């Protein structure tokens, strides 16, 4: 994943929800390109420190960690300020933090709705609001919102998640238009099902509940909506994030790019 020119050498990337899964893959991809990184997310403190230290040792960059709660606008602003104090500014912002809850809308717990909207949508607003001034001052910045196929289509029993992701698509367009002449691009990546440890851990319970084999669960449950019947990989999402932050993508802004094996083509 290391490019020959390391075009992000010396830049800083802040990635929310980056202590595992997609976010960690994106953080390591930017570190491999020479960017310093600010990690954020949940997990065991010792494990997070191991992750942070490994990024520094593997790629020769600086890596910091913020425990900022994505439910707290003040903590989010503090995280951005900490990155700016340490590295000068946040050149690349990747909003990846997210949670999910599945329930019929008339039984959807209010606190779950509020948390999903706050973390999956409002936290993007708060990070962008905090990081954008210095991007505008510098005349360069890249904002990438990790969205979902559910920013374009809906599924039953996921009202909060679908509403939040549709909101991310609108936020992406709006901010892109506001900064279109200031050297800052704003885009969203909309993956389908991505093969992550979280998804992998769901398979045994689903096998038992539905009396299915592992392959049947993957093909007929998890990948039912994806025509390719293949998971998106963390590496593929990270590669697209790198591309959107590079010189070749400077004309791409205000768009949501599907990476879903054909899901939203139907």
XYZ file of N, CA and C in Angstrom:
798
model
N 0.816 -1.200 0.000
C 0.000 0.000 0.000
C 0.851 1.252 0.000
N 2.147 1.135 0.190
C 3.029 2.292 0.173
C 3.277 2.698 -1.269
N 3.037 3.963 -1.588
C 3.257 4.432 -2.943
C 4.704 4.817 -3.129
N 5.097 5.021 -4.398
C 6.485 5.321 -4.691
C 6.838 6.756 -4.344
N 5.847 7.677 -4.310
C 6.173 9.072 -4.081
C 5.759 9.595 -2.711
N 5.014 8.818 -1.961
C 4.575 9.227 -0.626
C 4.041 10.658 -0.653
N 2.979 10.876 -1.434
C 2.508 12.235 -1.663
C 1.932 12.904 -0.420
N 1.687 12.139 0.641
C 1.164 12.744 1.860
C 2.228 12.908 2.933
N 3.484 12.831 2.535
C 4.593 12.985 3.471
C 4.458 14.304 4.238
N 4.468 14.209 5.567
C 4.433 15.401 6.395
C 3.055 15.970 6.649
N 2.038 15.457 5.978
C 0.681 15.912 6.250
C 0.118 15.196 7.474
N -1.030 15.662 7.919
C -1.677 15.069 9.083
C -3.070 14.603 8.714
N -3.390 13.365 9.071
C -4.715 12.803 8.843
C -5.348 12.469 10.186
N -6.555 12.956 10.395
C -7.333 12.619 11.585
C -8.458 11.700 11.152
N -8.518 10.522 11.768
C -9.514 9.521 11.389
C -10.304 9.143 12.631
N -11.607 9.404 12.624
C -12.431 9.015 13.766
C -12.780 7.531 13.651
N -13.019 6.913 14.805
C -13.345 5.488 14.807
C -12.248 4.645 14.188
N -11.000 4.906 14.604
C -9.857 4.305 13.898
C -9.032 3.357 14.755
N -9.624 2.804 15.804
C -8.888 1.833 16.614
C -9.139 0.396 16.151
N -9.966 0.233 15.103
C -10.207 -1.100 14.546
C -10.866 -0.932 13.183
N -11.009 -2.052 12.469
C -11.801 -2.091 11.248
C -11.387 -1.119 10.169
N -12.372 -0.528 9.508
C -12.117 0.375 8.383
C -11.243 1.544 8.812
N -11.565 2.153 9.935
C -10.830 3.328 10.368
C -9.358 3.054 10.579
N -9.046 1.930 11.208
C -7.637 1.583 11.418
C -6.949 1.312 10.088
N -7.637 0.631 9.173
C -7.054 0.391 7.854
C -6.745 1.684 7.134
N -7.646 2.653 7.230
C -7.424 3.960 6.599
C -6.248 4.676 7.267
N -6.186 4.627 8.586
C -5.092 5.285 9.303
C -3.739 4.705 8.895
N -3.658 3.400 8.811
C -2.394 2.778 8.422
C -2.043 3.093 6.972
N -3.047 3.210 6.123
C -2.786 3.549 4.718
C -2.192 4.951 4.601
N -2.733 5.901 5.349
C -2.175 7.247 5.299
C -0.791 7.301 5.931
N -0.578 6.552 7.005
C 0.751 6.501 7.607
C 1.765 5.921 6.629
N 1.348 4.924 5.859
C 2.238 4.339 4.856
C 2.609 5.346 3.780
N 1.750 6.342 3.577
C 2.027 7.407 2.608
C 2.829 8.547 3.230
N 3.204 8.407 4.493
C 4.033 9.420 5.140
C 3.293 10.426 5.978
N 1.979 10.246 6.166
C 1.200 11.195 6.961
C 1.263 10.852 8.442
N 1.370 11.880 9.273
C 1.134 11.703 10.695
C -0.356 11.486 10.904
N -0.719 10.743 11.948
C -2.132 10.414 12.130
C -2.574 10.671 13.558
N -3.832 11.090 13.658
C -4.524 11.168 14.940
C -5.575 10.084 14.956
N -5.418 9.127 15.855
C -6.376 8.044 16.009
C -7.460 8.454 16.995
N -8.585 7.796 16.893
C -9.687 8.039 17.811
C -10.583 6.813 17.821
N -11.126 6.484 18.980
C -12.053 5.363 19.022
C -12.069 4.696 20.377
N -12.829 3.622 20.429
C -13.002 2.879 21.664
C -12.094 1.659 21.688
N -11.899 1.109 22.900
C -11.124 -0.115 23.015
C -10.307 -0.138 24.294
N -9.645 -1.254 24.501
C -8.761 -1.419 25.643
C -7.562 -0.486 25.518
N -7.236 0.211 26.585
C -6.176 1.225 26.543
C -4.841 0.632 26.118
N -4.495 -0.541 26.643
C -3.220 -1.161 26.275
C -3.198 -1.567 24.816
N -4.307 -2.091 24.318
C -4.373 -2.471 22.914
C -4.271 -1.251 22.010
N -4.923 -0.172 22.394
C -4.845 1.056 21.594
C -3.421 1.585 21.570
N -2.745 1.539 22.701
C -1.362 2.004 22.728
C -0.471 1.141 21.836
N -0.723 -0.159 21.827
C 0.034 -1.040 20.930
C -0.203 -0.661 19.469
N -1.455 -0.385 19.119
C -1.791 0.034 17.757
C -1.085 1.334 17.410
N -1.165 2.310 18.309
C -0.534 3.614 18.066
C 0.970 3.476 17.872
N 1.598 2.730 18.773
C 3.050 2.559 18.698
C 3.458 1.800 17.442
N 2.657 0.834 17.023
C 3.006 0.053 15.830
C 2.955 0.912 14.578
N 2.030 1.868 14.521
C 1.984 2.765 13.366
C 3.261 3.589 13.295
N 3.707 4.091 14.442
C 4.951 4.868 14.446
C 6.139 4.022 14.026
N 6.226 2.806 14.557
C 7.387 1.977 14.254
C 7.333 1.411 12.832
N 6.146 1.083 12.352
C 6.028 0.497 11.016
C 6.287 1.506 9.906
N 5.903 2.773 10.135
C 5.912 3.738 9.033
C 6.772 4.969 9.287
N 7.349 5.095 10.475
C 8.231 6.222 10.734
C 7.530 7.569 10.778
N 6.291 7.569 11.219
C 5.530 8.807 11.354
C 5.144 8.990 12.819
N 4.511 10.120 13.112
C 3.991 10.356 14.445
C 2.520 9.948 14.493
N 2.136 9.267 15.558
C 0.743 8.861 15.740
C 0.300 9.243 17.146
N -0.802 9.960 17.213
C -1.406 10.324 18.487
C -2.757 9.635 18.615
N -3.267 9.589 19.828
C -4.590 9.006 20.066
C -5.421 9.957 20.907
N -6.669 10.161 20.499
C -7.623 10.930 21.283
C -8.796 10.042 21.655
N -9.188 10.096 22.907
C -10.339 9.325 23.376
C -11.635 10.125 23.261
N -11.636 11.186 22.473
C -12.805 12.057 22.365
C -14.066 11.267 22.069
N -15.104 11.550 22.833
C -16.400 10.899 22.677
C -17.154 11.581 21.536
N -17.559 10.816 20.528
C -18.243 11.396 19.382
C -19.651 11.889 19.711
N -20.092 11.674 20.934
C -21.356 12.254 21.394
C -21.172 13.666 21.934
N -19.928 14.102 22.106
C -19.634 15.366 22.769
C -19.012 16.371 21.804
N -19.736 17.420 21.409
C -19.141 18.449 20.544
C -17.886 19.073 21.133
N -17.861 19.290 22.447
C -16.687 19.898 23.074
C -15.468 18.991 22.975
N -15.663 17.687 23.193
C -14.530 16.760 23.093
C -14.053 16.636 21.650
N -14.969 16.677 20.698
C -14.589 16.625 19.292
C -13.743 17.839 18.931
N -14.197 19.030 19.336
C -13.428 20.243 19.069
C -12.056 20.170 19.736
N -12.008 19.607 20.945
C -10.735 19.456 21.633
C -9.784 18.518 20.914
N -10.319 17.452 20.328
C -9.499 16.512 19.566
C -8.861 17.201 18.357
N -9.652 17.968 17.629
C -9.110 18.681 16.468
C -8.053 19.689 16.921
N -8.329 20.404 18.003
C -7.362 21.377 18.515
C -6.070 20.699 18.948
N -6.185 19.515 19.540
C -4.984 18.771 19.956
C -4.145 18.386 18.751
N -4.790 17.921 17.681
C -4.061 17.574 16.464
C -3.410 18.801 15.845
N -4.124 19.910 15.848
C -3.562 21.139 15.281
C -2.377 21.638 16.104
N -2.475 21.522 17.413
C -1.366 21.947 18.273
C -0.141 21.070 18.050
N -0.359 19.767 17.870
C 0.766 18.839 17.712
C 1.393 18.914 16.324
N 0.550 19.087 15.293
C 1.027 18.941 13.923
C 0.863 20.198 13.060
N 0.260 21.238 13.606
C 0.076 22.460 12.842
C -1.327 22.611 12.298
N -1.856 21.542 11.722
C -3.229 21.545 11.216
C -3.639 20.122 10.886
N -4.918 19.949 10.634
C -5.440 18.690 10.106
C -5.609 18.879 8.608
N -4.752 18.226 7.822
C -4.837 18.339 6.361
C -5.932 17.454 5.790
N -6.083 16.268 6.380
C -7.023 15.266 5.875
C -7.894 14.808 7.032
N -9.179 14.950 6.863
C -10.135 14.533 7.884
C -10.966 13.386 7.333
N -10.966 12.258 8.034
C -11.765 11.105 7.626
C -12.757 10.807 8.749
N -14.022 11.044 8.462
C -15.082 10.774 9.438
C -15.581 9.346 9.252
N -15.215 8.493 10.173
C -15.527 7.064 10.044
C -16.350 6.516 11.204
N -16.373 7.198 12.340
C -17.049 6.663 13.526
C -18.526 6.409 13.238
N -19.021 5.283 13.729
C -20.426 4.969 13.517
C -20.899 3.827 14.403
N -22.204 3.826 14.671
C -22.838 2.746 15.414
C -24.126 2.363 14.705
N -24.728 1.249 15.108
C -25.929 0.730 14.451
C -26.879 0.169 15.504
N -28.163 0.223 15.207
C -29.183 -0.468 15.994
C -30.315 -0.824 15.053
N -30.870 -2.018 15.212
C -31.915 -2.517 14.324
C -33.199 -2.705 15.125
N -34.273 -2.051 14.675
C -35.545 -2.135 15.390
C -36.641 -1.524 14.528
N -37.893 -2.017 14.625
C -39.005 -1.324 13.956
C -39.090 0.117 14.455
N -39.475 1.023 13.569
C -39.442 2.443 13.925
C -40.361 2.761 15.103
N -41.494 2.094 15.203
C -42.407 2.413 16.290
C -41.971 1.818 17.625
N -40.921 0.998 17.592
C -40.356 0.459 18.826
C -38.901 0.887 19.009
N -38.442 1.793 18.145
C -37.033 2.196 18.166
C -36.758 2.986 19.447
N -35.797 2.550 20.258
C -35.503 3.283 21.494
C -35.034 4.705 21.192
N -35.623 5.664 21.848
C -35.296 7.064 21.584
C -33.818 7.340 21.814
N -33.262 6.743 22.861
C -31.852 6.999 23.152
C -30.942 6.422 22.073
N -31.360 5.312 21.446
C -30.577 4.748 20.342
C -30.642 5.663 19.120
N -31.848 6.174 18.827
C -31.993 7.120 17.720
C -31.056 8.316 17.923
N -31.117 8.907 19.113
C -30.313 10.095 19.390
C -28.820 9.806 19.259
N -28.382 8.654 19.754
C -26.958 8.316 19.704
C -26.498 8.068 18.270
N -27.314 7.377 17.486
C -26.931 7.088 16.100
C -26.849 8.375 15.283
N -27.834 9.254 15.431
C -27.783 10.521 14.716
C -26.571 11.335 15.159
N -26.286 11.332 16.446
C -25.163 12.111 16.972
C -23.825 11.597 16.458
N -23.631 10.286 16.499
C -22.328 9.720 16.141
C -22.165 9.594 14.630
N -23.201 9.140 13.935
C -23.082 8.871 12.505
C -23.229 10.116 11.644
N -23.877 11.155 12.173
C -24.091 12.366 11.377
C -23.532 13.613 12.052
N -24.005 13.917 13.241
C -23.627 15.183 13.866
C -22.131 15.270 14.152
N -21.489 14.157 14.490
C -20.046 14.213 14.752
C -19.285 14.646 13.505
N -19.789 14.294 12.307
C -19.159 14.754 11.072
C -19.213 16.273 10.980
N -20.371 16.837 11.307
C -20.502 18.298 11.324
C -19.501 18.925 12.284
N -19.386 18.356 13.479
C -18.525 18.970 14.490
C -17.041 18.882 14.108
N -16.596 17.757 13.544
C -15.196 17.665 13.128
C -14.921 18.603 11.958
N -15.832 18.649 10.992
C -15.649 19.530 9.841
C -15.611 20.988 10.286
N -16.547 21.364 11.142
C -16.612 22.748 11.629
C -15.306 23.157 12.307
N -14.708 22.226 13.047
C -13.478 22.539 13.773
C -12.241 22.553 12.874
N -12.175 21.647 11.904
C -10.968 21.510 11.088
C -10.937 22.434 9.877
N -12.091 22.861 9.422
C -12.176 23.595 8.155
C -11.468 24.952 8.155
N -11.520 25.744 9.217
C -10.877 27.063 9.142
C -9.407 27.021 8.722
N -8.629 26.106 9.283
C -7.211 26.058 8.919
C -7.010 25.490 7.519
N -7.889 24.590 7.081
C -7.818 24.128 5.696
C -8.031 25.305 4.747
N -9.021 26.129 5.037
C -9.313 27.291 4.202
C -8.152 28.284 4.217
N -7.562 28.489 5.391
C -6.421 29.400 5.487
C -5.253 28.923 4.639
N -5.028 27.614 4.644
C -3.916 27.038 3.880
C -4.233 26.934 2.394
N -5.519 26.872 2.072
C -5.916 26.693 0.676
C -5.782 25.265 0.208
N -5.832 24.330 1.154
C -5.758 22.897 0.809
C -6.339 22.082 1.945
N -7.145 21.107 1.598
C -7.680 20.187 2.590
C -8.486 19.102 1.918
N -8.602 17.979 2.594
C -9.388 16.854 2.087
C -10.269 16.331 3.216
N -11.563 16.300 2.955
C -12.529 15.759 3.914
C -13.208 14.567 3.264
N -13.156 13.430 3.940
C -13.744 12.190 3.423
C -14.662 11.624 4.500
N -15.913 11.472 4.167
C -16.885 10.899 5.084
C -17.142 9.445 4.687
N -16.841 8.532 5.581
C -17.123 7.123 5.313
C -18.607 6.897 5.581
N -19.348 6.746 4.519
C -20.792 6.642 4.614
C -21.201 5.184 4.463
N -22.141 4.899 3.590
C -22.683 3.546 3.461
C -23.571 3.496 2.238
N -23.779 2.297 1.723
C -24.808 2.140 0.695
C -26.143 2.670 1.183
N -26.322 2.691 2.496
C -27.554 3.212 3.071
C -27.637 4.736 3.027
N -26.663 5.387 2.441
C -26.814 6.814 2.141
C -27.602 7.015 0.859
N -27.790 5.928 0.107
C -28.454 5.994 -1.199
C -29.712 5.149 -1.265
N -29.765 4.074 -0.491
C -30.934 3.198 -0.464
C -31.277 2.903 0.992
N -32.446 2.340 1.204
C -32.888 2.039 2.565
C -33.043 0.544 2.783
N -33.043 0.158 4.046
C -33.405 -1.192 4.468
C -34.349 -1.060 5.653
N -35.285 -1.991 5.807
C -36.206 -1.894 6.938
C -35.485 -2.063 8.269
N -36.058 -1.455 9.298
C -35.627 -1.593 10.690
C -34.308 -0.879 10.986
N -33.859 -0.021 10.079
C -32.611 0.723 10.289
C -32.865 2.218 10.109
N -33.971 2.696 10.659
C -34.408 4.072 10.379
C -33.359 5.109 10.764
N -32.769 4.982 11.940
C -31.805 5.984 12.386
C -30.548 5.949 11.532
N -30.056 4.761 11.270
C -28.829 4.619 10.481
C -29.028 5.154 9.066
N -30.136 4.779 8.434
C -30.406 5.225 7.066
C -30.595 6.736 7.031
N -31.333 7.277 8.002
C -31.525 8.720 8.060
C -30.198 9.450 8.238
N -29.346 8.935 9.111
C -28.049 9.565 9.349
C -27.179 9.527 8.106
N -27.140 8.383 7.440
C -26.285 8.256 6.263
C -26.800 9.082 5.090
N -28.115 9.186 4.933
C -28.645 10.116 3.935
C -28.241 11.546 4.287
N -28.233 11.852 5.575
C -27.793 13.169 6.014
C -26.331 13.432 5.695
N -25.491 12.409 5.825
C -24.074 12.554 5.491
C -23.908 12.915 4.014
N -24.711 12.294 3.155
C -24.637 12.620 1.729
C -24.965 14.090 1.497
N -25.990 14.596 2.175
C -26.351 15.996 2.030
C -25.312 16.928 2.609
N -24.764 16.586 3.757
C -23.713 17.391 4.370
C -22.488 17.458 3.464
N -22.130 16.325 2.889
C -20.990 16.267 1.981
C -21.167 17.232 0.810
N -22.330 17.209 0.188
C -22.596 18.108 -0.943
C -22.533 19.568 -0.524
N -23.153 19.887 0.600
C -23.248 21.271 1.034
C -21.884 21.867 1.340
N -21.075 21.150 2.128
C -19.758 21.676 2.482
C -18.878 21.775 1.232
N -18.981 20.811 0.328
C -18.196 20.862 -0.905
C -18.486 22.126 -1.698
N -19.746 22.507 -1.778
C -20.113 23.726 -2.502
C -19.587 24.974 -1.801
N -19.608 24.951 -0.480
C -19.153 26.124 0.269
C -17.661 26.394 0.082
N -16.865 25.329 -0.100
C -15.400 25.496 -0.158
C -14.828 25.161 -1.534
N -15.684 25.141 -2.542
C -15.264 24.694 -3.869
C -14.127 25.522 -4.453
N -14.016 26.788 -4.080
C -12.972 27.656 -4.626
C -11.819 27.870 -3.653
N -11.749 27.048 -2.627
C -10.744 27.279 -1.585
C -9.773 26.118 -1.418
N -9.688 25.247 -2.417
C -8.699 24.180 -2.386
C -9.044 23.015 -1.500
N -10.280 22.941 -1.041
C -10.720 21.872 -0.148
C -11.760 21.030 -0.871
N -11.563 19.724 -0.902
C -12.558 18.834 -1.480
C -13.241 18.042 -0.368
N -14.502 17.718 -0.626
C -15.316 17.007 0.361
C -16.078 15.906 -0.359
N -15.818 14.676 0.012
C -16.456 13.531 -0.646
C -16.844 12.480 0.387
N -17.691 11.564 -0.040
C -18.087 10.448 0.819
C -17.846 9.136 0.083
N -17.449 8.133 0.823
C -17.310 6.767 0.316
C -18.460 5.963 0.891
N -19.183 5.264 0.018
C -20.378 4.523 0.446
C -20.175 3.028 0.216
N -19.557 2.331 1.173
C -19.348 0.894 0.999
C -20.628 0.103 1.250
N -20.674 -1.081 0.666
C -21.645 -2.081 1.076
C -21.086 -2.806 2.287
N -21.335 -4.106 2.376
C -20.799 -4.866 3.501
C -19.292 -5.034 3.360
N -18.588 -4.602 4.382
C -17.127 -4.680 4.407
C -16.721 -5.808 5.345
N -15.751 -6.588 4.906
C -15.272 -7.701 5.735
C -14.392 -7.158 6.846
N -14.946 -7.102 8.047
C -14.243 -6.613 9.221
C -14.366 -7.642 10.338
N -13.548 -7.527 11.382
C -13.705 -8.448 12.516
C -15.105 -8.418 13.104
N -15.755 -7.243 13.091
C -17.112 -7.140 13.632
C -18.084 -8.000 12.840
N -17.989 -7.953 11.520
C -18.857 -8.777 10.671
C -18.532 -10.255 10.856
N -17.254 -10.570 10.900
C -16.832 -11.966 11.041
C -17.385 -12.581 12.328
N -17.425 -11.800 13.396
C -17.903 -12.317 14.681
C -19.401 -12.585 14.679
N -20.144 -12.016 13.737
C -21.586 -12.232 13.673
C -21.956 -13.578 13.044
N -21.024 -14.175 12.323
C -21.357 -15.339 11.508
C -21.740 -16.566 12.333
N -20.981 -16.955 13.368
C -21.368 -18.176 14.107
C -22.780 -18.117 14.686
N -23.164 -16.973 15.255
C -24.514 -16.863 15.826
C -25.574 -16.961 14.739
N -25.305 -16.360 13.594
C -26.268 -16.423 12.494
C -26.375 -17.840 11.947
N -25.253 -18.553 11.877
C -25.266 -19.955 11.441
C -26.177 -20.776 12.351
N -26.026 -20.572 13.657
C -26.816 -21.346 14.612
C -28.290 -20.959 14.557
N -28.554 -19.658 14.454
C -29.940 -19.180 14.483
C -30.718 -19.607 13.244
N -30.042 -19.694 12.118
C -30.729 -19.968 10.851
C -30.434 -21.365 10.306
N -29.644 -22.131 11.054
C -29.271 -23.475 10.613
C -28.647 -23.437 9.219
N -27.665 -22.602 9.062
C -26.981 -22.407 7.783
C -25.500 -22.709 7.928
N -24.862 -22.978 6.805
C -23.410 -23.075 6.785
C -22.809 -21.674 6.748
N -21.527 -21.601 6.975
C -20.857 -20.303 6.921
C -21.019 -19.649 5.548
N -20.832 -20.431 4.501
C -20.958 -19.875 3.156
C -22.382 -19.421 2.862
N -23.373 -20.156 3.366
C -24.765 -19.747 3.168
C -25.063 -18.437 3.875
N -24.516 -18.269 5.074
C -24.714 -17.015 5.796
C -24.113 -15.856 5.015
N -22.896 -16.062 4.513
C -22.241 -14.986 3.760
C -23.031 -14.640 2.503
N -23.410 -15.671 1.735
C -24.037 -15.446 0.430
C -25.494 -15.010 0.539
N -26.252 -15.669 1.412
C -27.706 -15.495 1.412
C -28.225 -14.556 2.493
N -27.351 -14.147 3.404
C -27.771 -13.205 4.449
C -26.978 -11.907 4.330
N -25.687 -11.987 4.585
C -24.879 -10.771 4.607
C -24.744 -10.136 3.222
N -24.566 -10.960 2.213
C -24.321 -10.437 0.866
C -25.553 -10.521 -0.030
N -26.705 -10.665 0.575
C -27.929 -10.788 -0.209
C -28.117 -9.618 -1.173
N -27.772 -8.416 -0.722
C -28.012 -7.215 -1.538
C -26.883 -6.911 -2.510
N -25.738 -7.600 -2.382
C -24.580 -7.260 -3.204
C -24.451 -8.249 -4.364
N -24.701 -7.790 -5.592
C -24.704 -8.700 -6.739
C -23.410 -9.483 -6.930
N -22.276 -8.922 -6.567
C -21.012 -9.638 -6.751
C -20.863 -10.805 -5.782
N -21.655 -10.780 -4.690
C -21.542 -11.783 -3.621
C -20.126 -11.822 -3.033
N -19.495 -10.689 -3.019
C -18.171 -10.551 -2.421
C -18.164 -9.356 -1.479
N -17.485 -9.523 -0.354
C -17.354 -8.415 0.579
C -16.416 -7.357 0.020
N -16.712 -6.104 0.337
C -15.732 -5.046 0.159
C -14.644 -5.264 1.210
N -13.400 -4.968 0.876
C -12.322 -5.136 1.852
C -11.930 -3.793 2.458
N -11.380 -3.879 3.644
C -10.863 -2.678 4.297
C -9.826 -2.005 3.417
N -8.980 -2.799 2.790
C -7.921 -2.247 1.951
C -8.491 -1.474 0.765
N -9.595 -1.952 0.203
C -10.204 -1.244 -0.922
C -10.735 0.117 -0.491
N -11.369 0.179 0.672
C -11.859 1.456 1.175
C -10.693 2.402 1.429
N -9.631 1.884 2.020
C -8.461 2.717 2.311
C -7.825 3.235 1.036
N -7.730 2.398 0.014
C -7.145 2.832 -1.252
C -7.962 3.952 -1.883
N -9.290 3.871 -1.784
C -10.124 4.927 -2.339
C -9.950 6.218 -1.547
N -9.830 6.115 -0.233
C -9.582 7.304 0.583
C -8.261 7.964 0.197
N -7.242 7.164 -0.037
C -5.960 7.708 -0.488
C -6.117 8.425 -1.825
N -6.827 7.796 -2.738
C -7.014 8.404 -4.057
C -7.736 9.752 -3.945
N -8.806 9.786 -3.150
C -9.571 11.017 -3.014
C -8.759 12.131 -2.352
N -7.707 11.769 -1.648
C -6.850 12.763 -1.010
C -5.673 13.168 -1.881
N -5.500 12.518 -3.018
C -4.346 12.753 -3.862
C -4.589 13.793 -4.939
N -3.526 14.092 -5.669
C -3.597 15.134 -6.693
C -4.518 14.741 -7.844
N -4.623 13.459 -8.133
C -5.451 13.022 -9.248
C -6.930 13.195 -9.025
N -7.338 13.458 -7.778
C -8.760 13.580 -7.458
C -9.156 15.008 -7.113
N -8.326 15.975 -7.457
C -8.607 17.351 -7.043
C -9.875 17.918 -7.672
N -10.348 17.317 -8.776
C -11.589 17.779 -9.409
C -12.816 17.024 -8.905
N -12.614 16.075 -8.015
C -13.740 15.300 -7.474
C -14.136 15.903 -6.141
N -15.328 16.445 -6.068
C -15.818 16.999 -4.803
C -17.338 17.006 -4.801
N -17.898 16.863 -3.609
C -19.338 16.880 -3.450
C -20.032 15.618 -3.895
N -19.297 14.524 -3.973
C -19.887 13.290 -4.489
C -19.826 12.175 -3.460
N -20.769 11.262 -3.571
C -20.745 10.025 -2.806
C -20.403 8.898 -3.764
N -19.293 8.225 -3.515
C -18.822 7.178 -4.408
C -19.201 5.823 -3.849
N -19.986 5.087 -4.622
C -20.424 3.756 -4.191
C -19.310 2.745 -4.345
N -19.179 1.886 -3.352
C -18.218 0.772 -3.365
C -18.957 -0.401 -2.734
N -19.907 -0.955 -3.493
C -20.880 -1.862 -2.878
C -21.184 -3.105 -3.690
N -20.304 -3.472 -4.622
C -20.531 -4.682 -5.397
C -21.803 -4.648 -6.231
N -22.281 -3.449 -6.569
C -23.449 -3.322 -7.412
C -24.765 -3.161 -6.665
N -24.717 -3.089 -5.334
C -25.929 -3.008 -4.521
C -26.857 -1.877 -4.991
N -26.315 -0.672 -5.111
C -27.169 0.474 -5.421
C -27.430 0.642 -6.915
N -26.915 -0.290 -7.725
C -27.246 -0.270 -9.174
C -28.622 -0.853 -9.432
N -29.153 -1.577 -8.453
C -30.426 -2.267 -8.657
C -31.601 -1.299 -8.547
